[in-house]
Short mmCIF file of C-alpha atoms and ligand atoms in Angstrom, two decimals:
data_model
loop_
_atom_site.label_atom_id
_atom_site.label_comp_id
_atom_site.label_asym_id
_atom_site.label_seq_id
_atom_site.Cartn_x
_atom_site.Cartn_y
_atom_site.Cartn_z
CA UNK A 16 -6.50 -44.84 -140.54
CA UNK A 17 -6.93 -42.02 -137.93
CA UNK A 18 -9.74 -39.23 -139.09
CA UNK A 19 -8.50 -36.82 -137.03
CA UNK A 20 -6.49 -33.12 -137.56
CA UNK A 21 -4.61 -30.88 -135.40
CA UNK A 22 -6.00 -27.34 -134.38
CA UNK A 23 -3.14 -24.90 -134.99
CA UNK A 24 -4.80 -21.95 -133.81
CA UNK A 25 -8.50 -20.50 -132.95
CA UNK A 26 -9.59 -16.51 -132.88
CA UNK A 27 -13.42 -14.83 -132.07
CA UNK A 28 -14.40 -11.20 -132.56
CA UNK A 29 -16.04 -10.37 -129.26
CA UNK A 30 -19.65 -10.69 -129.96
CA UNK A 31 -22.29 -8.09 -129.99
CA UNK A 32 -24.09 -5.26 -131.69
CA UNK A 33 -21.56 -3.27 -133.40
CA UNK A 34 -23.07 -2.74 -136.47
CA UNK A 35 -19.78 -3.24 -138.53
CA UNK A 36 -20.11 -5.61 -142.31
CA UNK A 37 -19.67 -9.22 -141.38
CA UNK A 38 -16.44 -9.32 -143.26
CA UNK A 39 -14.25 -7.37 -140.61
CA UNK A 40 -15.71 -9.98 -137.59
CA UNK A 41 -14.18 -12.68 -139.73
CA UNK A 42 -11.06 -10.87 -140.94
CA UNK A 43 -10.67 -10.44 -137.41
CA UNK A 44 -11.33 -13.76 -135.75
CA UNK A 45 -9.19 -15.04 -139.36
CA UNK A 46 -6.08 -12.83 -137.97
CA UNK A 47 -6.34 -13.78 -134.52
CA UNK A 48 -6.50 -17.03 -135.45
CA UNK A 49 -2.98 -17.03 -137.89
CA UNK A 50 -1.38 -15.63 -134.89
CA UNK A 51 -2.30 -18.14 -132.44
CA UNK A 52 -1.91 -20.97 -134.60
CA UNK A 53 2.28 -18.63 -135.82
CA UNK A 54 1.29 -19.85 -139.50
CA UNK A 55 1.82 -17.55 -142.16
CA UNK A 56 -1.42 -16.98 -144.48
CA UNK A 57 0.06 -17.67 -147.94
CA UNK A 58 0.29 -21.44 -146.09
CA UNK A 59 -3.27 -21.79 -145.71
CA UNK A 60 -4.25 -23.72 -149.17
CA UNK A 61 -8.24 -23.78 -148.59
CA UNK A 62 -10.28 -21.06 -147.40
CA UNK A 63 -13.65 -22.76 -145.80
CA UNK A 64 -16.72 -20.33 -144.82
CA UNK A 65 -19.67 -20.72 -143.56
CA UNK A 66 -22.54 -18.10 -145.07
CA UNK A 67 -24.44 -15.72 -144.02
CA UNK A 68 -27.58 -15.16 -145.72
CA UNK A 69 -28.25 -11.73 -144.10
CA UNK A 70 -25.48 -10.16 -146.06
CA UNK A 71 -25.90 -10.31 -149.41
CA UNK A 72 -23.95 -11.30 -152.05
CA UNK A 73 -21.13 -11.22 -150.02
CA UNK A 74 -22.60 -13.45 -147.71
CA UNK A 75 -23.56 -15.92 -150.28
CA UNK A 76 -20.22 -16.76 -150.90
CA UNK A 77 -18.31 -16.04 -147.58
CA UNK A 78 -15.39 -18.52 -148.65
CA UNK A 79 -13.66 -16.07 -150.88
CA UNK A 80 -15.21 -12.96 -149.50
CA UNK A 81 -12.57 -13.61 -146.36
CA UNK A 82 -10.29 -14.95 -148.81
CA UNK A 83 -10.04 -11.49 -151.19
CA UNK A 84 -9.94 -9.58 -147.10
CA UNK A 85 -7.65 -11.39 -145.72
CA UNK A 86 -5.34 -10.71 -149.91
CA UNK A 87 -5.54 -13.60 -152.86
CA UNK A 88 -2.25 -16.15 -152.10
CA UNK A 89 -4.32 -18.73 -154.40
CA UNK A 90 -5.72 -21.23 -151.90
CA UNK A 91 -8.81 -23.49 -152.58
CA UNK A 92 -12.04 -22.05 -151.56
CA UNK A 93 -15.26 -23.85 -150.19
CA UNK A 94 -18.49 -22.07 -148.40
CA UNK A 95 -21.08 -24.16 -146.25
CA UNK A 96 -24.63 -23.17 -145.74
CA UNK A 97 -26.13 -25.27 -143.09
CA UNK A 98 -27.51 -22.54 -140.61
CA UNK A 99 -26.57 -23.47 -136.95
CA UNK A 100 -24.20 -26.68 -137.97
CA UNK A 101 -22.42 -24.42 -141.09
CA UNK A 102 -19.64 -23.66 -138.67
CA UNK A 103 -19.19 -27.26 -138.31
CA UNK A 104 -19.78 -28.69 -142.11
CA UNK A 105 -17.14 -25.54 -143.26
CA UNK A 106 -14.79 -27.67 -140.69
CA UNK A 107 -15.80 -31.15 -141.99
CA UNK A 108 -14.78 -29.36 -145.66
CA UNK A 109 -11.26 -28.72 -144.52
CA UNK A 110 -11.17 -31.82 -142.42
CA UNK A 111 -11.84 -34.03 -145.80
CA UNK A 112 -9.51 -31.28 -147.46
CA UNK A 113 -6.94 -32.06 -145.46
CA UNK A 114 -6.90 -35.95 -144.45
CA UNK A 115 -7.50 -36.27 -148.68
CA UNK A 116 -4.15 -35.28 -148.54
CA UNK A 117 -4.74 -32.02 -150.65
CA UNK A 118 -3.86 -29.31 -148.76
CA UNK A 119 -1.66 -28.93 -145.33
CA UNK A 120 -3.81 -26.08 -143.69
CA UNK A 121 -6.60 -24.72 -144.09
CA UNK A 122 -8.31 -21.64 -142.21
CA UNK A 123 -12.10 -22.44 -141.28
CA UNK A 124 -14.00 -18.82 -140.51
CA UNK A 125 -17.94 -18.01 -140.12
CA UNK A 126 -19.37 -14.61 -139.13
CA UNK A 127 -22.81 -12.96 -138.73
CA UNK A 128 -24.74 -9.61 -138.61
CA UNK A 129 -28.18 -10.14 -137.38
CA UNK A 130 -31.11 -7.81 -137.76
CA UNK A 131 -32.99 -6.53 -134.51
CA UNK A 132 -36.27 -8.19 -133.25
CA UNK A 133 -38.23 -11.41 -134.39
CA UNK A 134 -36.98 -12.98 -137.72
CA UNK A 135 -39.65 -13.31 -139.58
CA UNK A 136 -40.74 -14.96 -143.46
CA UNK A 137 -40.77 -12.77 -146.67
CA UNK A 138 -44.12 -11.70 -147.41
CA UNK A 139 -47.55 -12.67 -149.56
CA UNK A 140 -50.38 -15.36 -149.28
CA UNK A 141 -47.38 -18.44 -149.52
CA UNK A 142 -49.02 -21.28 -147.65
CA UNK A 143 -46.69 -23.94 -149.62
CA UNK A 144 -44.10 -22.25 -147.63
CA UNK A 145 -43.73 -23.62 -143.36
CA UNK A 146 -41.91 -20.91 -142.49
CA UNK A 147 -45.12 -18.67 -143.48
CA UNK A 148 -47.45 -21.02 -142.69
CA UNK A 149 -46.55 -20.90 -138.77
CA UNK A 150 -46.08 -17.40 -138.27
CA UNK A 151 -49.58 -16.97 -139.85
CA UNK A 152 -50.82 -19.36 -137.55
CA UNK A 153 -48.84 -17.13 -134.46
CA UNK A 154 -46.23 -20.04 -133.77
CA UNK A 155 -43.10 -17.71 -133.67
CA UNK A 156 -39.41 -19.46 -132.82
CA UNK A 157 -39.74 -19.22 -129.08
CA UNK A 158 -43.25 -21.61 -129.28
CA UNK A 159 -40.73 -24.55 -130.12
CA UNK A 160 -38.38 -23.64 -127.38
CA UNK A 161 -41.23 -23.42 -125.15
CA UNK A 162 -43.00 -26.38 -126.56
CA UNK A 163 -39.24 -28.56 -125.69
CA UNK A 164 -39.72 -26.67 -121.79
CA UNK A 165 -43.05 -27.18 -120.84
CA UNK A 166 -42.97 -30.94 -121.60
CA UNK A 167 -39.64 -31.16 -119.21
CA UNK A 168 -41.77 -29.97 -116.14
CA UNK A 169 -45.01 -31.91 -116.70
CA UNK A 170 -42.57 -35.09 -117.76
CA UNK A 171 -39.98 -34.71 -116.03
CA UNK A 172 -40.58 -32.59 -113.03
CA UNK A 173 -38.10 -30.15 -113.51
CA UNK A 174 -39.35 -25.60 -112.28
CA UNK A 175 -38.90 -22.72 -113.74
CA UNK A 176 -36.12 -22.17 -110.40
CA UNK A 177 -33.78 -24.96 -112.70
CA UNK A 178 -34.22 -23.10 -115.62
CA UNK A 179 -33.35 -19.75 -114.06
CA UNK A 180 -30.74 -21.87 -112.37
CA UNK A 181 -29.11 -22.52 -115.61
CA UNK A 182 -29.07 -18.74 -116.75
CA UNK A 183 -27.69 -17.71 -113.22
CA UNK A 184 -24.79 -20.77 -113.67
CA UNK A 185 -24.20 -19.43 -117.51
CA UNK A 186 -23.52 -15.85 -116.60
CA UNK A 187 -21.60 -16.24 -113.78
CA UNK A 188 -19.36 -17.38 -115.39
CA UNK A 189 -19.77 -15.87 -119.00
CA UNK A 190 -19.59 -11.95 -116.97
CA UNK A 191 -15.70 -12.94 -117.27
CA UNK A 192 -14.95 -13.65 -120.33
CA UNK A 193 -13.65 -11.10 -122.37
CA UNK A 194 -15.61 -12.47 -125.59
CA UNK A 195 -18.91 -12.74 -124.63
CA UNK A 196 -22.28 -10.03 -125.19
CA UNK A 197 -23.71 -10.22 -121.94
CA UNK A 198 -20.76 -9.27 -118.92
CA UNK A 199 -23.84 -9.19 -116.43
CA UNK A 200 -24.25 -11.39 -113.73
CA UNK A 201 -28.14 -12.83 -113.22
CA UNK A 202 -29.44 -13.40 -110.37
CA UNK A 203 -32.46 -16.11 -109.80
CA UNK A 204 -34.80 -13.27 -109.65
CA UNK A 205 -34.22 -11.38 -112.81
CA UNK A 206 -35.11 -13.72 -114.31
CA UNK A 207 -38.04 -14.61 -113.15
CA UNK A 208 -38.99 -10.29 -113.00
CA UNK A 209 -38.34 -10.27 -116.61
CA UNK A 210 -41.11 -10.60 -118.93
CA UNK A 211 -42.80 -13.44 -119.90
CA UNK A 212 -42.77 -15.04 -123.91
CA UNK A 213 -43.54 -18.09 -124.13
CA UNK A 214 -44.53 -19.78 -121.32
CA UNK A 215 -42.75 -20.92 -119.48
CA UNK A 216 -40.01 -19.36 -120.80
CA UNK A 217 -38.91 -15.84 -119.81
CA UNK A 218 -36.85 -12.90 -121.83
CA UNK A 219 -33.75 -14.02 -119.79
CA UNK A 220 -34.14 -17.86 -120.25
CA UNK A 221 -34.29 -17.54 -124.37
CA UNK A 222 -30.85 -16.31 -126.00
CA UNK A 223 -30.33 -13.27 -128.55
CA UNK A 224 -29.15 -12.85 -131.87
CA UNK A 225 -26.01 -11.06 -131.90
CA UNK A 226 -23.21 -9.98 -134.58
CA UNK A 227 -19.70 -12.33 -133.51
CA UNK A 228 -16.80 -14.35 -135.72
CA UNK A 229 -14.58 -17.20 -135.07
CA UNK A 230 -12.05 -19.06 -137.02
CA UNK A 231 -9.74 -22.10 -136.51
CA UNK A 232 -6.94 -23.02 -138.52
CA UNK A 233 -6.95 -26.86 -138.79
CA UNK A 234 -3.95 -29.06 -140.34
CA UNK A 235 -2.66 -32.91 -141.14
CA UNK A 236 -0.77 -34.17 -137.67
CA UNK A 237 2.18 -34.35 -139.83
CA UNK A 238 2.31 -30.94 -140.41
CA UNK A 239 1.38 -30.01 -136.44
CA UNK A 240 4.56 -32.24 -135.61
CA UNK A 241 6.56 -30.57 -137.91
CA UNK A 242 6.28 -27.09 -136.83
CA UNK A 243 6.61 -28.71 -133.30
CA UNK A 244 3.20 -28.26 -132.56
CA UNK A 245 1.86 -32.37 -132.08
CA UNK A 246 0.14 -31.82 -128.64
CA UNK A 247 -1.96 -29.34 -130.36
CA UNK A 248 -6.00 -30.32 -129.90
CA UNK A 249 -7.26 -32.69 -132.21
CA UNK A 250 -10.45 -32.85 -134.07
CA UNK A 251 -11.75 -35.69 -133.54
CA UNK A 252 -14.88 -36.53 -135.01
CA UNK A 253 -17.58 -34.29 -136.70
CA UNK A 254 -21.24 -35.07 -137.07
CA UNK A 255 -23.57 -33.52 -139.19
CA UNK A 256 -26.28 -36.28 -138.82
CA UNK A 257 -29.99 -35.96 -140.23
CA UNK A 258 -32.97 -37.06 -137.79
CA UNK A 259 -34.13 -40.91 -138.99
CA UNK A 260 -37.77 -41.10 -140.01
CA UNK A 261 -39.97 -40.98 -138.31
CA UNK A 262 -38.77 -38.25 -136.15
CA UNK A 263 -41.03 -37.61 -133.35
CA UNK A 264 -40.31 -34.40 -131.83
CA UNK A 265 -41.40 -31.11 -134.23
CA UNK A 266 -39.01 -29.28 -135.40
CA UNK A 267 -38.64 -25.12 -136.49
CA UNK A 268 -40.36 -24.73 -138.92
CA UNK A 269 -42.23 -27.48 -139.45
CA UNK A 270 -46.25 -27.72 -137.80
CA UNK A 271 -46.13 -31.66 -137.66
CA UNK A 272 -43.97 -34.10 -137.22
CA UNK A 273 -43.84 -36.97 -139.67
CA UNK A 274 -46.27 -39.63 -139.38
CA UNK A 275 -45.03 -43.02 -137.47
CA UNK A 276 -47.66 -45.03 -138.72
CA UNK A 277 -46.06 -46.48 -140.94
CA UNK A 278 -42.80 -47.13 -139.51
CA UNK A 279 -43.33 -46.49 -135.63
CA UNK A 280 -41.55 -43.66 -133.87
CA UNK A 281 -37.22 -43.49 -133.87
CA UNK A 282 -36.31 -44.17 -130.31
CA UNK A 283 -34.25 -41.50 -130.68
CA UNK A 284 -35.19 -37.46 -130.96
CA UNK A 285 -33.55 -35.61 -133.81
CA UNK A 286 -30.86 -34.05 -131.15
CA UNK A 287 -29.31 -37.56 -129.38
CA UNK A 288 -29.25 -39.11 -132.76
CA UNK A 289 -25.97 -36.43 -133.61
CA UNK A 290 -24.18 -37.29 -131.21
CA UNK A 291 -24.14 -40.06 -131.18
CA UNK A 292 -22.58 -40.42 -134.06
CA UNK A 293 -19.70 -38.50 -133.00
CA UNK A 294 -19.46 -40.51 -129.99
CA UNK A 295 -18.19 -43.76 -131.99
CA UNK A 296 -16.09 -41.50 -135.11
CA UNK A 297 -14.17 -40.53 -132.04
CA UNK A 298 -13.72 -43.86 -130.07
CA UNK A 299 -15.06 -42.95 -126.67
CA UNK A 300 -18.22 -42.69 -124.34
CA UNK A 301 -19.94 -40.06 -122.72
CA UNK A 302 -17.67 -41.33 -120.07
CA UNK A 303 -14.80 -40.01 -121.05
CA UNK A 304 -16.01 -35.95 -121.39
CA UNK A 305 -14.17 -33.66 -119.42
CA UNK A 306 -16.64 -30.37 -120.44
CA UNK A 307 -19.78 -29.20 -123.20
CA UNK A 308 -20.47 -26.89 -124.94
CA UNK A 309 -24.21 -26.49 -126.12
CA UNK A 310 -26.88 -24.95 -127.97
CA UNK A 311 -28.50 -22.73 -124.22
CA UNK A 312 -30.98 -21.62 -127.82
CA UNK A 313 -33.40 -21.67 -124.33
CA UNK A 314 -32.29 -22.63 -120.71
CA UNK A 315 -34.47 -25.45 -120.45
CA UNK A 316 -32.73 -26.28 -123.65
CA UNK A 317 -29.42 -26.87 -121.97
CA UNK A 318 -30.88 -29.14 -119.81
CA UNK A 319 -32.22 -31.53 -122.86
CA UNK A 320 -28.49 -31.36 -124.29
CA UNK A 321 -27.05 -32.38 -121.39
CA UNK A 322 -29.76 -35.91 -121.68
CA UNK A 323 -28.64 -35.87 -125.51
CA UNK A 324 -25.32 -36.03 -125.25
CA UNK A 325 -25.97 -39.07 -122.73
CA UNK A 326 -24.04 -36.72 -120.13
CA UNK A 327 -27.44 -37.99 -117.76
CA UNK A 328 -30.04 -39.90 -117.89
CA UNK A 329 -32.98 -39.70 -119.66
CA UNK A 330 -35.22 -37.05 -117.04
CA UNK A 331 -32.25 -36.50 -115.07
CA UNK A 332 -30.30 -33.66 -116.14
CA UNK A 333 -31.86 -30.78 -113.76
CA UNK A 334 -31.01 -33.59 -110.87
CA UNK A 335 -27.26 -32.52 -112.20
CA UNK A 336 -27.14 -28.40 -112.37
CA UNK A 337 -28.77 -29.11 -108.90
CA UNK A 338 -26.04 -30.63 -107.65
CA UNK A 339 -24.49 -28.67 -108.86
CA UNK A 340 -22.48 -30.57 -111.73
CA UNK A 341 -22.74 -28.75 -114.65
CA UNK A 342 -20.78 -25.93 -113.51
CA UNK A 343 -16.96 -25.26 -113.43
CA UNK A 344 -15.96 -27.50 -110.84
CA UNK A 345 -18.43 -30.02 -111.30
CA UNK A 346 -18.29 -33.82 -112.53
CA UNK A 347 -19.37 -32.65 -115.78
CA UNK A 348 -18.73 -28.42 -116.36
CA UNK A 349 -21.39 -27.35 -119.44
CA UNK A 350 -21.35 -23.85 -120.65
CA UNK A 351 -18.38 -22.61 -119.17
CA UNK A 352 -17.82 -19.63 -121.94
CA UNK A 353 -21.32 -18.83 -121.00
CA UNK A 354 -23.51 -20.36 -123.68
CA UNK A 355 -25.91 -18.36 -126.23
CA UNK A 356 -27.00 -16.80 -123.11
CA UNK A 357 -23.76 -14.87 -123.13
CA UNK A 358 -22.88 -14.39 -126.25
CA UNK A 359 -26.15 -14.76 -127.99
CA UNK A 360 -25.91 -15.99 -131.57
CA UNK A 361 -24.13 -15.17 -134.52
CA UNK A 362 -25.28 -18.17 -136.77
CA UNK A 363 -22.16 -19.51 -139.33
CA UNK A 364 -19.49 -18.50 -135.85
CA UNK A 365 -21.28 -20.35 -133.28
CA UNK A 366 -20.18 -23.93 -133.92
CA UNK A 367 -16.97 -23.01 -134.42
CA UNK A 368 -16.83 -20.48 -131.39
CA UNK A 369 -18.28 -23.89 -129.60
CA UNK A 370 -14.95 -25.58 -131.03
CA UNK A 371 -12.32 -22.41 -130.18
CA UNK A 372 -13.65 -22.66 -126.71
CA UNK A 373 -12.25 -26.32 -125.75
CA UNK A 374 -9.56 -25.74 -127.59
CA UNK A 375 -8.79 -22.86 -125.40
CA UNK A 376 -9.96 -25.62 -121.73
CA UNK A 377 -7.86 -28.26 -123.50
CA UNK A 378 -4.87 -25.99 -123.80
CA UNK A 379 -5.39 -24.72 -120.27
CA UNK A 380 -5.46 -21.85 -121.66
CA UNK A 381 -9.23 -20.45 -120.19
CA UNK A 382 -8.32 -18.54 -117.47
CA UNK A 383 -11.19 -18.34 -114.50
CA UNK A 384 -12.86 -20.61 -116.85
CA UNK A 385 -10.89 -22.75 -117.00
CA UNK A 386 -11.72 -26.73 -116.38
CA UNK A 387 -8.90 -28.64 -114.58
CA UNK A 388 -7.52 -31.21 -116.65
CA UNK A 389 -9.70 -31.22 -119.71
CA UNK A 390 -8.80 -33.36 -122.23
CA UNK A 391 -12.42 -34.47 -123.75
CA UNK A 392 -14.53 -31.75 -124.97
CA UNK A 393 -17.50 -31.88 -126.75
CA UNK A 394 -20.33 -29.74 -128.79
CA UNK A 395 -23.82 -29.96 -129.87
CA UNK A 396 -26.38 -27.61 -131.54
CA UNK A 397 -29.16 -27.31 -133.52
CA UNK A 398 -31.03 -24.95 -136.37
CA UNK A 399 -33.64 -25.69 -138.07
CA UNK A 400 -34.96 -28.47 -139.40
CA UNK A 401 -32.20 -31.36 -140.14
CA UNK A 402 -29.45 -28.82 -139.64
CA UNK A 403 -27.03 -29.45 -136.41
CA UNK A 404 -24.20 -30.78 -135.35
CA UNK A 405 -21.59 -32.41 -133.02
CA UNK A 406 -17.94 -32.07 -132.44
CA UNK A 407 -15.33 -33.95 -130.44
CA UNK A 408 -12.14 -32.28 -129.23
CA UNK A 409 -9.07 -33.91 -127.65
CA UNK A 410 -5.92 -33.54 -126.86
CA UNK B 5 -68.67 -11.71 -134.36
CA UNK B 6 -69.85 -9.63 -137.34
CA UNK B 7 -72.63 -11.23 -140.35
CA UNK B 8 -69.42 -12.07 -142.29
CA UNK B 9 -69.46 -14.90 -144.34
CA UNK B 10 -66.91 -17.08 -142.81
CA UNK B 11 -63.75 -19.12 -144.49
CA UNK B 12 -60.82 -21.05 -144.06
CA UNK B 13 -57.82 -19.03 -143.46
CA UNK B 14 -55.52 -21.42 -145.77
CA UNK B 15 -58.02 -22.76 -147.99
CA UNK B 16 -57.82 -26.71 -148.59
CA UNK B 17 -56.21 -27.78 -145.32
CA UNK B 18 -59.30 -28.17 -143.28
CA UNK B 19 -62.84 -29.69 -143.90
CA UNK B 20 -65.44 -26.71 -142.15
CA UNK B 21 -67.85 -28.66 -140.68
CA UNK B 22 -69.32 -28.56 -136.93
CA UNK B 23 -66.94 -31.27 -135.89
CA UNK B 24 -64.12 -30.38 -138.32
CA UNK B 25 -61.26 -32.46 -139.23
CA UNK B 26 -57.75 -31.04 -140.77
CA UNK B 27 -57.32 -32.64 -144.22
CA UNK B 28 -54.22 -34.74 -145.11
CA UNK B 29 -53.38 -37.53 -147.30
CA UNK B 30 -51.82 -41.22 -147.22
CA UNK B 31 -49.57 -43.09 -148.56
CA UNK B 32 -50.93 -45.52 -151.00
CA UNK B 33 -47.64 -47.99 -150.49
CA UNK B 34 -46.63 -47.42 -146.74
CA UNK B 35 -49.71 -45.92 -145.08
CA UNK B 36 -47.77 -43.03 -143.94
CA UNK B 37 -49.75 -40.02 -142.87
CA UNK B 38 -48.75 -36.08 -143.97
CA UNK B 39 -49.93 -32.97 -142.88
CA UNK B 40 -50.43 -30.38 -144.18
CA UNK B 41 -50.78 -33.07 -147.47
CA UNK B 42 -48.17 -34.30 -149.94
CA UNK B 43 -48.73 -35.34 -153.25
CA UNK B 44 -45.67 -35.30 -154.13
CA UNK B 45 -43.33 -38.40 -152.99
CA UNK B 46 -43.05 -40.18 -149.68
CA UNK B 47 -41.14 -38.84 -147.10
CA UNK B 48 -40.15 -42.66 -145.50
CA UNK B 49 -37.27 -43.64 -147.04
CA UNK B 50 -38.63 -47.12 -147.05
CA UNK B 51 -40.38 -45.91 -149.77
CA UNK B 52 -40.75 -44.37 -153.41
CA UNK B 53 -44.13 -44.08 -153.88
CA UNK B 54 -45.72 -41.33 -155.78
CA UNK B 55 -49.66 -42.51 -155.33
CA UNK B 56 -51.44 -40.53 -152.35
CA UNK B 57 -55.12 -40.40 -151.11
CA UNK B 58 -56.26 -37.56 -149.43
CA UNK B 59 -57.63 -38.66 -145.62
CA UNK B 60 -59.18 -36.69 -142.64
CA UNK B 61 -57.30 -36.91 -139.83
CA UNK B 62 -58.33 -37.89 -136.67
CA UNK B 63 -60.02 -34.78 -135.01
CA UNK B 64 -59.09 -35.77 -131.18
CA UNK B 65 -55.93 -36.64 -129.65
CA UNK B 66 -53.65 -36.17 -126.71
CA UNK B 67 -51.56 -32.87 -125.88
CA UNK B 68 -47.90 -33.52 -126.44
CA UNK B 69 -46.70 -30.21 -124.83
CA UNK B 70 -47.92 -26.49 -124.52
CA UNK B 71 -47.34 -22.91 -124.47
CA UNK B 72 -48.46 -19.25 -124.95
CA UNK B 73 -47.59 -16.32 -127.04
CA UNK B 74 -47.27 -13.51 -124.69
CA UNK B 75 -46.02 -11.32 -127.60
CA UNK B 76 -47.36 -10.48 -130.31
CA UNK B 77 -46.35 -12.21 -133.61
CA UNK B 78 -44.69 -10.79 -136.68
CA UNK B 79 -46.82 -10.57 -139.72
CA UNK B 80 -47.96 -12.25 -141.55
CA UNK B 81 -49.69 -12.55 -138.49
CA UNK B 82 -52.94 -10.26 -137.81
CA UNK B 83 -53.40 -9.61 -134.29
CA UNK B 84 -56.32 -8.07 -132.99
CA UNK B 85 -55.90 -5.15 -131.07
CA UNK B 86 -55.44 -5.01 -128.41
CA UNK B 87 -53.86 -8.60 -128.05
CA UNK B 88 -54.52 -10.70 -126.64
CA UNK B 89 -51.83 -14.03 -125.90
CA UNK B 90 -53.18 -16.87 -126.42
CA UNK B 91 -52.08 -21.12 -125.90
CA UNK B 92 -50.78 -23.46 -128.61
CA UNK B 93 -50.29 -26.82 -128.34
CA UNK B 94 -48.43 -29.66 -129.71
CA UNK B 95 -51.74 -32.85 -130.41
CA UNK B 96 -50.41 -36.43 -130.48
CA UNK B 97 -52.62 -38.30 -132.95
CA UNK B 98 -52.96 -42.12 -131.86
CA UNK B 99 -53.92 -42.95 -135.23
CA UNK B 100 -51.33 -41.25 -137.39
CA UNK B 101 -48.95 -40.86 -134.52
CA UNK B 102 -47.94 -37.57 -135.44
CA UNK B 103 -47.71 -34.20 -133.32
CA UNK B 104 -49.70 -31.70 -135.18
CA UNK B 105 -49.16 -28.47 -133.55
CA UNK B 106 -51.75 -25.41 -133.77
CA UNK B 107 -53.24 -22.36 -131.08
CA UNK B 108 -55.53 -23.61 -128.46
CA UNK B 109 -58.98 -22.12 -128.30
CA UNK B 110 -59.58 -18.26 -126.95
CA UNK B 111 -59.81 -17.98 -123.06
CA UNK B 112 -57.82 -21.17 -122.10
CA UNK B 113 -54.41 -20.67 -120.54
CA UNK B 114 -51.47 -22.58 -119.92
CA UNK B 115 -52.30 -23.54 -116.62
CA UNK B 116 -55.44 -25.05 -117.52
CA UNK B 117 -53.42 -27.44 -120.10
CA UNK B 118 -51.43 -30.68 -119.19
CA UNK B 119 -49.01 -32.86 -121.05
CA UNK B 120 -51.34 -36.12 -121.46
CA UNK B 121 -54.84 -34.30 -121.61
CA UNK B 122 -57.27 -35.10 -124.25
CA UNK B 123 -58.25 -32.27 -126.82
CA UNK B 124 -60.74 -32.04 -130.11
CA UNK B 125 -60.40 -30.23 -132.81
CA UNK B 126 -62.62 -27.09 -134.17
CA UNK B 127 -62.80 -24.05 -136.23
CA UNK B 128 -62.58 -20.99 -134.44
CA UNK B 129 -61.53 -16.84 -136.10
CA UNK B 130 -57.24 -16.00 -136.91
CA UNK B 131 -58.47 -13.03 -138.01
CA UNK B 132 -61.21 -11.11 -139.92
CA UNK B 133 -61.06 -9.16 -142.94
CA UNK B 134 -63.20 -6.90 -144.99
CA UNK B 135 -65.01 -8.87 -146.83
CA UNK B 136 -65.31 -12.81 -144.76
CA UNK B 137 -63.88 -14.42 -141.42
CA UNK B 138 -60.84 -16.21 -141.73
CA UNK B 139 -60.92 -19.30 -139.38
CA UNK B 140 -58.72 -22.29 -138.51
CA UNK B 141 -58.15 -25.24 -136.55
CA UNK B 142 -57.63 -24.74 -132.61
CA UNK B 143 -57.62 -27.61 -130.06
CA UNK B 144 -59.92 -27.56 -127.30
CA UNK B 145 -59.76 -29.71 -123.92
CA UNK B 146 -62.20 -32.14 -124.07
CA UNK B 147 -63.50 -33.73 -120.38
CA UNK B 148 -61.84 -36.64 -119.71
ZN1 ZN C 518 -44.97 -44.36 -148.75
#
């Protein structure tokens, strides 16, 4: 039996710092997705929300909060919290409900607001909390991205110019995305002139936090056919796999990796295991992919992802970038939405925003961002330790 | 440095000798190492042991990767005024086959570091309180 579901509608509230409540972003995205799907709200029988921990009680029960805001109509409800994979887990919950035959149509929605500045841990003296420990020792979030970036330079010969080229590429496309937060086209000189944050990453290499909201209306393939949308893009795979022991790459917020003394180092990093399950589930390989939306928390991380998704052999992502193959018109365009470089990050919305972009791309509705003839797209994201996801959408 | 007594920044995570060691645990059943110490349950999926021994981890290793902190981190980090950027290294320990993060000793910039470079563990001041000087582990490049 196929495990595909149809994407009938996609919606987003533009990313930015708008100062609204997260519910407002989610409702705007949900209404846009409903209108796009042409499905009446009353026909949605399952509401699957991505939770946001910074918005108090309503954020923890995001599914019901959105359902109430849209008007109670008796649908079943679910809330998922999985850091940056929250949206994918919410989508997975909706898919399970649909594939089990318990409902025909579901709304999946995530929205967030974020505070300004560094994310900091709770106070006190708490050495049992790894998040507290690393900050006490002076190890912030950019440290981890920078460790990965510096390793690329020393091991594969990537350069600062390569990292800047990722920002230049993404901002060139994202500047025209009406839903993106940053509309400026950055040059390599802009990147080089920005302040150093964590060597080799500068301010322009690292993504900001944002407010935003994204939503999808998904259904069984039968329902899609019934309403004349049998050719709608399909969710062909959702992977939310955890790492395998011993994971050899140090992950935020830990200050040490697993020891591989007993079992040997797993051949794969956490990031590279995520898409493996997605490819297997969709029954396709990396060669079938037309475009990818990946988590460019840093410019260098986009290059890691290209290799983790097997779109280039290990160490060769920068060569792909230099050849222009990851830009629009290239062999495998990456982050044609503009990526996190242009959006910033709105945690529970981001994984859904990636799927929204693939939906518009596969329907040929992406305007000047359009990847011609796109039939298969893949997403990848990563949050705190053990939380990440990869989704394949095909037509 | 003042003449205040020296105290570990986090109690029991490292020895206070001239040639210090990080203190970890080793699973009595499968031999996996843990840092910080884990006494509760083995994280090796093939092992359900709850018996661990405290061990001193290797005090030398090779740099897996490195970076620096150009901006002052938020609390609970206690920064000297004015803030001085410091380097950070992720170090691969051979015997334990694990990577441990830590600051690099004062005065060493990223330009002087390289993936694969040998380093050793030393103690250095993290910050000073009214009563004592809080010491922590840092990585120090050694001549190969
Ligand atoms: Zn064990």
